Amino acid sequence: MTRDVSVTSHAGPIHWRSPVTEAAATKWVLIGIALAFLGFFLFLPLVAVFVEAFRGGVGVYLDAIVEPDALAAIRLTLIVAAIAVPANLVFGVAAAWAIAKFEFRGKTFLTTLIDLPFSVSPVISGLVYILLFGSHGIFGPWVEVSGIRIVFALPGIVLATIFVTFPFVARELIPLMQEQGTGDEEAALSLGASGFKTFLLVTLPNVKWALLYGVLLCNARAMGEFGAVSVVSGHIRGVTNTMPLHVEILYNEYAFQAAFAVASLLALLALLTLALKTLLEWRYADGIAAVRGH
C-alpha cells in the first residue's frame, strides 16, 4: 500500500510519497510480467523437453538412456565433473582467501583474470587448448613425443571444463570474505593458532554456505558445458562425447526422442542442483542468515 506523509511548510502542506512502495496494481503487473517471462522462456521449454522425451513411452525412453553410447557419454560427463569441480574448489578457495585477506601487488589483475572466462566465448577457450596441445600447437610435438594425449581425449576435456568453470567458486567466496574482514583470523592467530588451523576452524566455517553454492553452480556448469568441450573432444562417439555433445549428435541424426531423453537427464541434474540449494537454504536458514549478516 502506498504510504503518504504530509508535512506543513510556509508554502502549504507537502505530501511525501515513499520511494519504496507502489500501488497494488503496479505490483501485480510487475509480478505478472516476471511470471510470464519465466513461463515462456524457462518453464515451457523445460516441459517440452520432458514431453518429447516420453512421447514414445517409458520403454523407448529407457532404451535411449541405456544405449552404450549414451552410457559412455553419461560416464564421461560424471568423470569430468568429478575432476573439474574439486580442482576449482581448491583454486577458488585459495584465490578468494588471497584476494580477500591479503594486500599484494597485482591483486586487481588477479581478480580480472578470474572473471576472464565470463567474457571469453567457450569456443575460443577450446581453441586455445588446440593451439597449445594440438599436433601443430606450441607444445604439440613435445606432447606427441611424451606419449601423452591431451586434445581429443579426457585431459583436454577436463582442462577446457576447468577453464570455463573456475570463476564460480571464487566469485561466491570473494564478496563474503571481503565483507567479513580479517578480525576473526587475527583473533585466532593472536591466541596461538597456526595459519592452517585458523583457516580450517575459523575461515572455512564462516564461508561454508557460499562455498557450497559455488560448488553446486560449478558442478551444474561442468556437466552442461558444450562449446569448449566440443572443440577439444573431437566428437568421438562413445569415447569423447559428453552428454551435451551426445544430444547434438542424436539430434543431427534425427533421433529426436533419444536426443530429448538424454537432454532430460541434463535437465534433471539441473533441477536436482536447484532443489538441493533450496533445501539447504530452507533447512539451515538461520545459519545462512547469521553468516551473511556477520
Short mmCIF file of C-alpha atoms in Angstrom, two decimals:
data_model
loop_
_atom_site.label_atom_id
_atom_site.label_comp_id
_atom_site.label_asym_id
_atom_site.label_seq_id
_atom_site.Cartn_x
_atom_site.Cartn_y
_atom_site.Cartn_z
CA MET A 1 0.00 0.00 0.00
CA THR A 2 1.23 3.44 -0.89
CA ARG A 3 2.20 5.48 2.12
CA ASP A 4 1.83 9.29 2.06
CA VAL A 5 3.26 11.59 4.69
CA SER A 6 2.08 15.20 4.99
CA VAL A 7 4.43 17.94 6.10
CA THR A 8 3.30 21.51 6.65
CA SER A 9 5.50 24.36 5.45
CA HIS A 10 5.11 28.08 4.86
CA ALA A 11 4.01 27.33 1.30
CA GLY A 12 1.36 24.86 2.45
CA PRO A 13 1.19 21.12 3.01
CA ILE A 14 3.77 18.95 1.21
CA HIS A 15 2.93 15.31 0.52
CA TRP A 16 5.88 12.93 0.60
CA ARG A 17 5.47 9.62 -1.19
CA SER A 18 7.57 6.68 -0.08
CA PRO A 19 10.00 5.71 -2.86
CA VAL A 20 9.98 2.01 -1.91
CA THR A 21 6.24 1.31 -2.19
CA GLU A 22 3.93 1.16 -5.16
CA ALA A 23 0.23 0.79 -5.77
CA ALA A 24 -1.14 -2.76 -5.65
CA ALA A 25 -1.95 -2.67 -9.37
CA THR A 26 1.66 -1.80 -10.25
CA LYS A 27 2.97 -4.57 -8.03
CA TRP A 28 0.77 -7.23 -9.60
CA VAL A 29 1.54 -6.04 -13.12
CA LEU A 30 5.27 -6.37 -12.47
CA ILE A 31 4.80 -9.81 -10.89
CA GLY A 32 2.68 -10.90 -13.85
CA ILE A 33 5.32 -9.74 -16.34
CA ALA A 34 8.03 -11.62 -14.45
CA LEU A 35 5.95 -14.81 -14.27
CA ALA A 36 5.01 -14.59 -17.96
CA PHE A 37 8.65 -14.13 -18.93
CA LEU A 38 9.80 -17.07 -16.80
CA GLY A 39 6.96 -19.24 -18.01
CA PHE A 40 7.62 -18.57 -21.69
CA PHE A 41 11.42 -18.69 -21.68
CA LEU A 42 12.08 -21.18 -18.87
CA PHE A 43 9.10 -23.31 -17.86
CA LEU A 44 7.64 -24.10 -21.30
CA PRO A 45 10.97 -25.20 -22.86
CA LEU A 46 11.65 -27.38 -19.82
CA VAL A 47 8.23 -29.02 -20.07
CA ALA A 48 8.72 -29.51 -23.81
CA VAL A 49 11.95 -31.43 -23.20
CA PHE A 50 10.24 -33.95 -20.94
CA VAL A 51 7.14 -34.23 -23.17
CA GLU A 52 9.30 -35.06 -26.20
CA ALA A 53 11.48 -37.42 -24.17
CA PHE A 54 8.48 -39.55 -23.14
CA ARG A 55 6.50 -39.20 -26.36
CA GLY A 56 7.23 -42.80 -27.37
CA GLY A 57 6.67 -44.23 -23.90
CA VAL A 58 8.80 -45.16 -20.94
CA GLY A 59 10.29 -48.18 -22.71
CA VAL A 60 11.68 -46.15 -25.59
CA TYR A 61 12.95 -43.56 -23.11
CA LEU A 62 14.85 -46.17 -21.10
CA ASP A 63 16.27 -47.75 -24.26
CA ALA A 64 17.73 -44.38 -25.25
CA ILE A 65 19.30 -43.92 -21.82
CA VAL A 66 20.89 -47.38 -21.54
CA GLU A 67 22.21 -47.38 -25.12
CA PRO A 68 26.03 -47.95 -24.97
CA ASP A 69 26.99 -44.56 -26.45
CA ALA A 70 24.60 -42.79 -24.09
CA LEU A 71 26.03 -44.62 -21.08
CA ALA A 72 29.55 -43.73 -22.22
CA ALA A 73 28.52 -40.06 -22.50
CA ILE A 74 26.95 -40.11 -19.04
CA ARG A 75 30.01 -41.77 -17.55
CA LEU A 76 32.40 -39.29 -19.20
CA THR A 77 30.32 -36.32 -18.04
CA LEU A 78 30.41 -37.54 -14.44
CA ILE A 79 34.16 -38.22 -14.61
CA VAL A 80 34.89 -34.74 -15.97
CA ALA A 81 32.74 -33.12 -13.30
CA ALA A 82 34.37 -35.26 -10.59
CA ILE A 83 37.79 -33.92 -11.63
CA ALA A 84 36.95 -30.32 -12.56
CA VAL A 85 34.83 -29.44 -9.51
CA PRO A 86 37.40 -30.41 -6.82
CA ALA A 87 40.13 -28.65 -8.83
CA ASN A 88 38.06 -25.47 -8.96
CA LEU A 89 37.17 -25.88 -5.29
CA VAL A 90 40.86 -25.77 -4.33
CA PHE A 91 41.64 -22.92 -6.70
CA GLY A 92 38.55 -20.91 -5.75
CA VAL A 93 39.22 -21.11 -2.02
CA ALA A 94 42.92 -20.25 -2.44
CA ALA A 95 42.22 -17.33 -4.79
CA ALA A 96 39.39 -15.93 -2.66
CA TRP A 97 41.46 -16.19 0.52
CA ALA A 98 44.41 -14.41 -1.10
CA ILE A 99 42.28 -11.62 -2.60
CA ALA A 100 40.05 -11.02 0.43
CA LYS A 101 42.56 -11.42 3.25
CA PHE A 102 45.84 -10.04 1.87
CA GLU A 103 47.14 -6.96 0.09
CA PHE A 104 49.69 -7.54 -2.67
CA ARG A 105 50.78 -6.11 -5.99
CA GLY A 106 48.72 -7.43 -8.91
CA LYS A 107 45.63 -8.11 -6.80
CA THR A 108 43.32 -6.24 -9.19
CA PHE A 109 44.85 -8.05 -12.15
CA LEU A 110 44.27 -11.42 -10.48
CA THR A 111 40.63 -10.52 -9.86
CA THR A 112 40.27 -9.60 -13.53
CA LEU A 113 41.78 -12.91 -14.63
CA ILE A 114 39.26 -14.80 -12.50
CA ASP A 115 36.46 -13.10 -14.42
CA LEU A 116 38.06 -13.83 -17.81
CA PRO A 117 36.02 -17.00 -18.61
CA PHE A 118 32.82 -14.97 -18.19
CA SER A 119 33.85 -12.67 -21.05
CA VAL A 120 35.58 -15.16 -23.38
CA SER A 121 33.48 -17.38 -25.63
CA PRO A 122 33.71 -21.06 -24.63
CA VAL A 123 34.57 -21.89 -28.23
CA ILE A 124 37.60 -19.61 -28.02
CA SER A 125 38.56 -21.31 -24.77
CA GLY A 126 38.57 -24.66 -26.54
CA LEU A 127 40.58 -23.30 -29.45
CA VAL A 128 43.25 -22.09 -27.05
CA TYR A 129 43.92 -25.66 -25.96
CA ILE A 130 44.03 -26.78 -29.59
CA LEU A 131 46.67 -24.11 -30.25
CA LEU A 132 48.62 -25.21 -27.20
CA PHE A 133 48.40 -29.01 -27.32
CA GLY A 134 47.25 -29.84 -30.85
CA SER A 135 49.54 -31.68 -33.25
CA HIS A 136 50.65 -28.34 -34.72
CA GLY A 137 50.38 -26.42 -31.45
CA ILE A 138 53.05 -24.85 -29.30
CA PHE A 139 53.50 -27.93 -27.10
CA GLY A 140 52.11 -30.38 -29.66
CA PRO A 141 55.41 -32.01 -30.71
CA TRP A 142 56.54 -32.46 -27.09
CA VAL A 143 53.18 -33.95 -26.16
CA GLU A 144 53.37 -36.45 -29.03
CA VAL A 145 56.92 -37.48 -28.13
CA SER A 146 56.00 -38.00 -24.47
CA GLY A 147 53.06 -40.17 -25.45
CA ILE A 148 50.56 -38.00 -23.58
CA ARG A 149 47.32 -37.38 -25.41
CA ILE A 150 45.54 -34.19 -24.37
CA VAL A 151 43.46 -32.96 -27.30
CA PHE A 152 40.62 -35.32 -28.37
CA ALA A 153 40.96 -37.14 -25.07
CA LEU A 154 39.90 -36.87 -21.44
CA PRO A 155 42.70 -34.48 -20.32
CA GLY A 156 41.73 -31.87 -22.91
CA ILE A 157 38.04 -32.08 -21.96
CA VAL A 158 38.93 -31.67 -18.28
CA LEU A 159 41.20 -28.69 -18.95
CA ALA A 160 38.56 -26.94 -21.04
CA THR A 161 35.91 -27.60 -18.40
CA ILE A 162 38.11 -26.30 -15.59
CA PHE A 163 38.77 -23.11 -17.55
CA VAL A 164 35.12 -22.24 -18.15
CA THR A 165 34.01 -23.13 -14.61
CA PHE A 166 36.76 -21.85 -12.32
CA PRO A 167 35.20 -18.40 -11.59
CA PHE A 168 32.11 -19.86 -9.89
CA VAL A 169 33.61 -20.86 -6.54
CA ALA A 170 35.91 -17.84 -6.24
CA ARG A 171 33.16 -15.40 -7.18
CA GLU A 172 30.87 -16.79 -4.48
CA LEU A 173 33.57 -16.53 -1.80
CA ILE A 174 35.34 -13.24 -2.52
CA PRO A 175 32.49 -10.80 -1.65
CA LEU A 176 31.64 -12.67 1.56
CA MET A 177 35.26 -12.90 2.70
CA GLN A 178 35.80 -9.21 1.98
CA GLU A 179 32.68 -8.31 3.96
CA GLN A 180 33.77 -10.41 6.94
CA GLY A 181 37.23 -8.85 7.04
CA THR A 182 40.20 -10.32 8.90
CA GLY A 183 39.14 -9.78 12.52
CA ASP A 184 38.33 -13.41 13.29
CA GLU A 185 41.56 -14.67 11.76
CA GLU A 186 43.64 -12.09 13.60
CA ALA A 187 41.99 -13.07 16.89
CA ALA A 188 42.72 -16.75 16.27
CA LEU A 189 46.35 -16.04 15.38
CA SER A 190 46.78 -13.88 18.49
CA LEU A 191 45.60 -16.84 20.58
CA GLY A 192 48.33 -19.03 19.13
CA ALA A 193 46.52 -20.86 16.34
CA SER A 194 48.56 -21.76 13.26
CA GLY A 195 47.67 -20.42 9.82
CA PHE A 196 46.26 -23.75 8.66
CA LYS A 197 44.26 -24.26 11.85
CA THR A 198 42.91 -20.72 11.55
CA PHE A 199 41.75 -21.41 8.02
CA LEU A 200 40.25 -24.79 8.94
CA LEU A 201 38.45 -23.73 12.13
CA VAL A 202 37.67 -20.05 11.50
CA THR A 203 37.72 -19.04 7.84
CA LEU A 204 36.16 -22.17 6.34
CA PRO A 205 33.14 -22.38 8.70
CA ASN A 206 32.38 -18.71 8.03
CA VAL A 207 32.12 -19.26 4.27
CA LYS A 208 30.81 -22.83 4.10
CA TRP A 209 27.41 -21.87 2.63
CA ALA A 210 28.87 -19.64 -0.07
CA LEU A 211 31.39 -22.39 -0.79
CA LEU A 212 28.60 -24.94 -1.16
CA TYR A 213 26.66 -22.67 -3.54
CA GLY A 214 29.78 -22.15 -5.62
CA VAL A 215 30.38 -25.90 -5.83
CA LEU A 216 26.78 -26.55 -6.89
CA LEU A 217 26.93 -23.91 -9.63
CA CYS A 218 30.33 -25.15 -10.77
CA ASN A 219 29.09 -28.73 -10.96
CA ALA A 220 25.99 -27.75 -12.95
CA ARG A 221 28.08 -25.80 -15.47
CA ALA A 222 30.70 -28.56 -15.71
CA MET A 223 28.10 -31.18 -16.65
CA GLY A 224 26.31 -28.89 -19.10
CA GLU A 225 29.31 -27.30 -20.85
CA PHE A 226 29.14 -27.60 -24.63
CA GLY A 227 31.22 -25.04 -26.53
CA ALA A 228 34.72 -25.54 -25.13
CA VAL A 229 34.30 -29.31 -24.82
CA SER A 230 33.00 -29.54 -28.38
CA VAL A 231 36.21 -28.04 -29.74
CA VAL A 232 38.68 -30.21 -27.82
CA SER A 233 36.75 -33.50 -27.78
CA GLY A 234 36.86 -34.44 -31.46
CA HIS A 235 33.29 -35.79 -31.20
CA ILE A 236 34.46 -39.41 -30.99
CA ARG A 237 31.25 -41.30 -30.38
CA GLY A 238 31.32 -43.44 -27.26
CA VAL A 239 34.78 -42.14 -26.33
CA THR A 240 34.96 -38.33 -26.02
CA ASN A 241 31.33 -37.31 -26.25
CA THR A 242 29.84 -35.85 -23.09
CA MET A 243 26.08 -35.69 -22.60
CA PRO A 244 25.60 -32.29 -24.34
CA LEU A 245 27.66 -33.47 -27.33
CA HIS A 246 25.75 -36.74 -27.49
CA VAL A 247 22.47 -34.81 -27.56
CA GLU A 248 23.72 -32.78 -30.53
CA ILE A 249 24.76 -35.90 -32.46
CA LEU A 250 21.44 -37.63 -31.85
CA TYR A 251 19.50 -34.54 -32.90
CA ASN A 252 21.56 -34.16 -36.09
CA GLU A 253 20.80 -37.80 -36.89
CA TYR A 254 17.05 -37.11 -36.46
CA ALA A 255 16.89 -39.40 -33.42
CA PHE A 256 14.76 -36.78 -31.72
CA GLN A 257 13.33 -38.83 -28.88
CA ALA A 258 16.72 -40.24 -27.92
CA ALA A 259 18.16 -36.72 -28.02
CA PHE A 260 15.42 -35.39 -25.76
CA ALA A 261 15.80 -38.38 -23.43
CA VAL A 262 19.47 -37.60 -22.79
CA ALA A 263 18.63 -33.88 -22.61
CA SER A 264 16.05 -34.65 -19.94
CA LEU A 265 18.81 -36.18 -17.81
CA LEU A 266 20.74 -32.92 -18.02
CA ALA A 267 17.58 -31.04 -17.09
CA LEU A 268 17.02 -33.37 -14.13
CA LEU A 269 20.57 -32.75 -12.94
CA ALA A 270 19.98 -29.00 -13.12
CA LEU A 271 16.69 -29.33 -11.23
CA LEU A 272 18.38 -31.53 -8.64
CA THR A 273 21.03 -28.85 -8.12
CA LEU A 274 18.34 -26.20 -7.69
CA ALA A 275 16.33 -28.40 -5.31
CA LEU A 276 19.40 -29.15 -3.20
CA LYS A 277 20.26 -25.45 -2.98
CA THR A 278 16.68 -24.59 -1.98
CA LEU A 279 16.56 -27.40 0.59
CA LEU A 280 19.77 -26.23 2.20
CA GLU A 281 18.53 -22.64 2.31
CA TRP A 282 15.32 -23.78 3.99
CA ARG A 283 16.91 -26.26 6.39
CA TYR A 284 19.74 -24.01 7.52
CA ALA A 285 18.14 -20.59 7.02
CA ASP A 286 19.21 -19.30 10.44
CA GLY A 287 22.83 -20.28 9.95
CA ILE A 288 22.96 -18.79 6.46
CA ALA A 289 21.41 -15.52 7.66
CA ALA A 290 23.90 -15.33 10.51
CA VAL A 291 26.85 -15.78 8.16
CA ARG A 292 25.53 -13.21 5.67
CA GLY A 293 24.92 -10.73 8.45
CA HIS A 294 28.32 -11.28 10.04
#
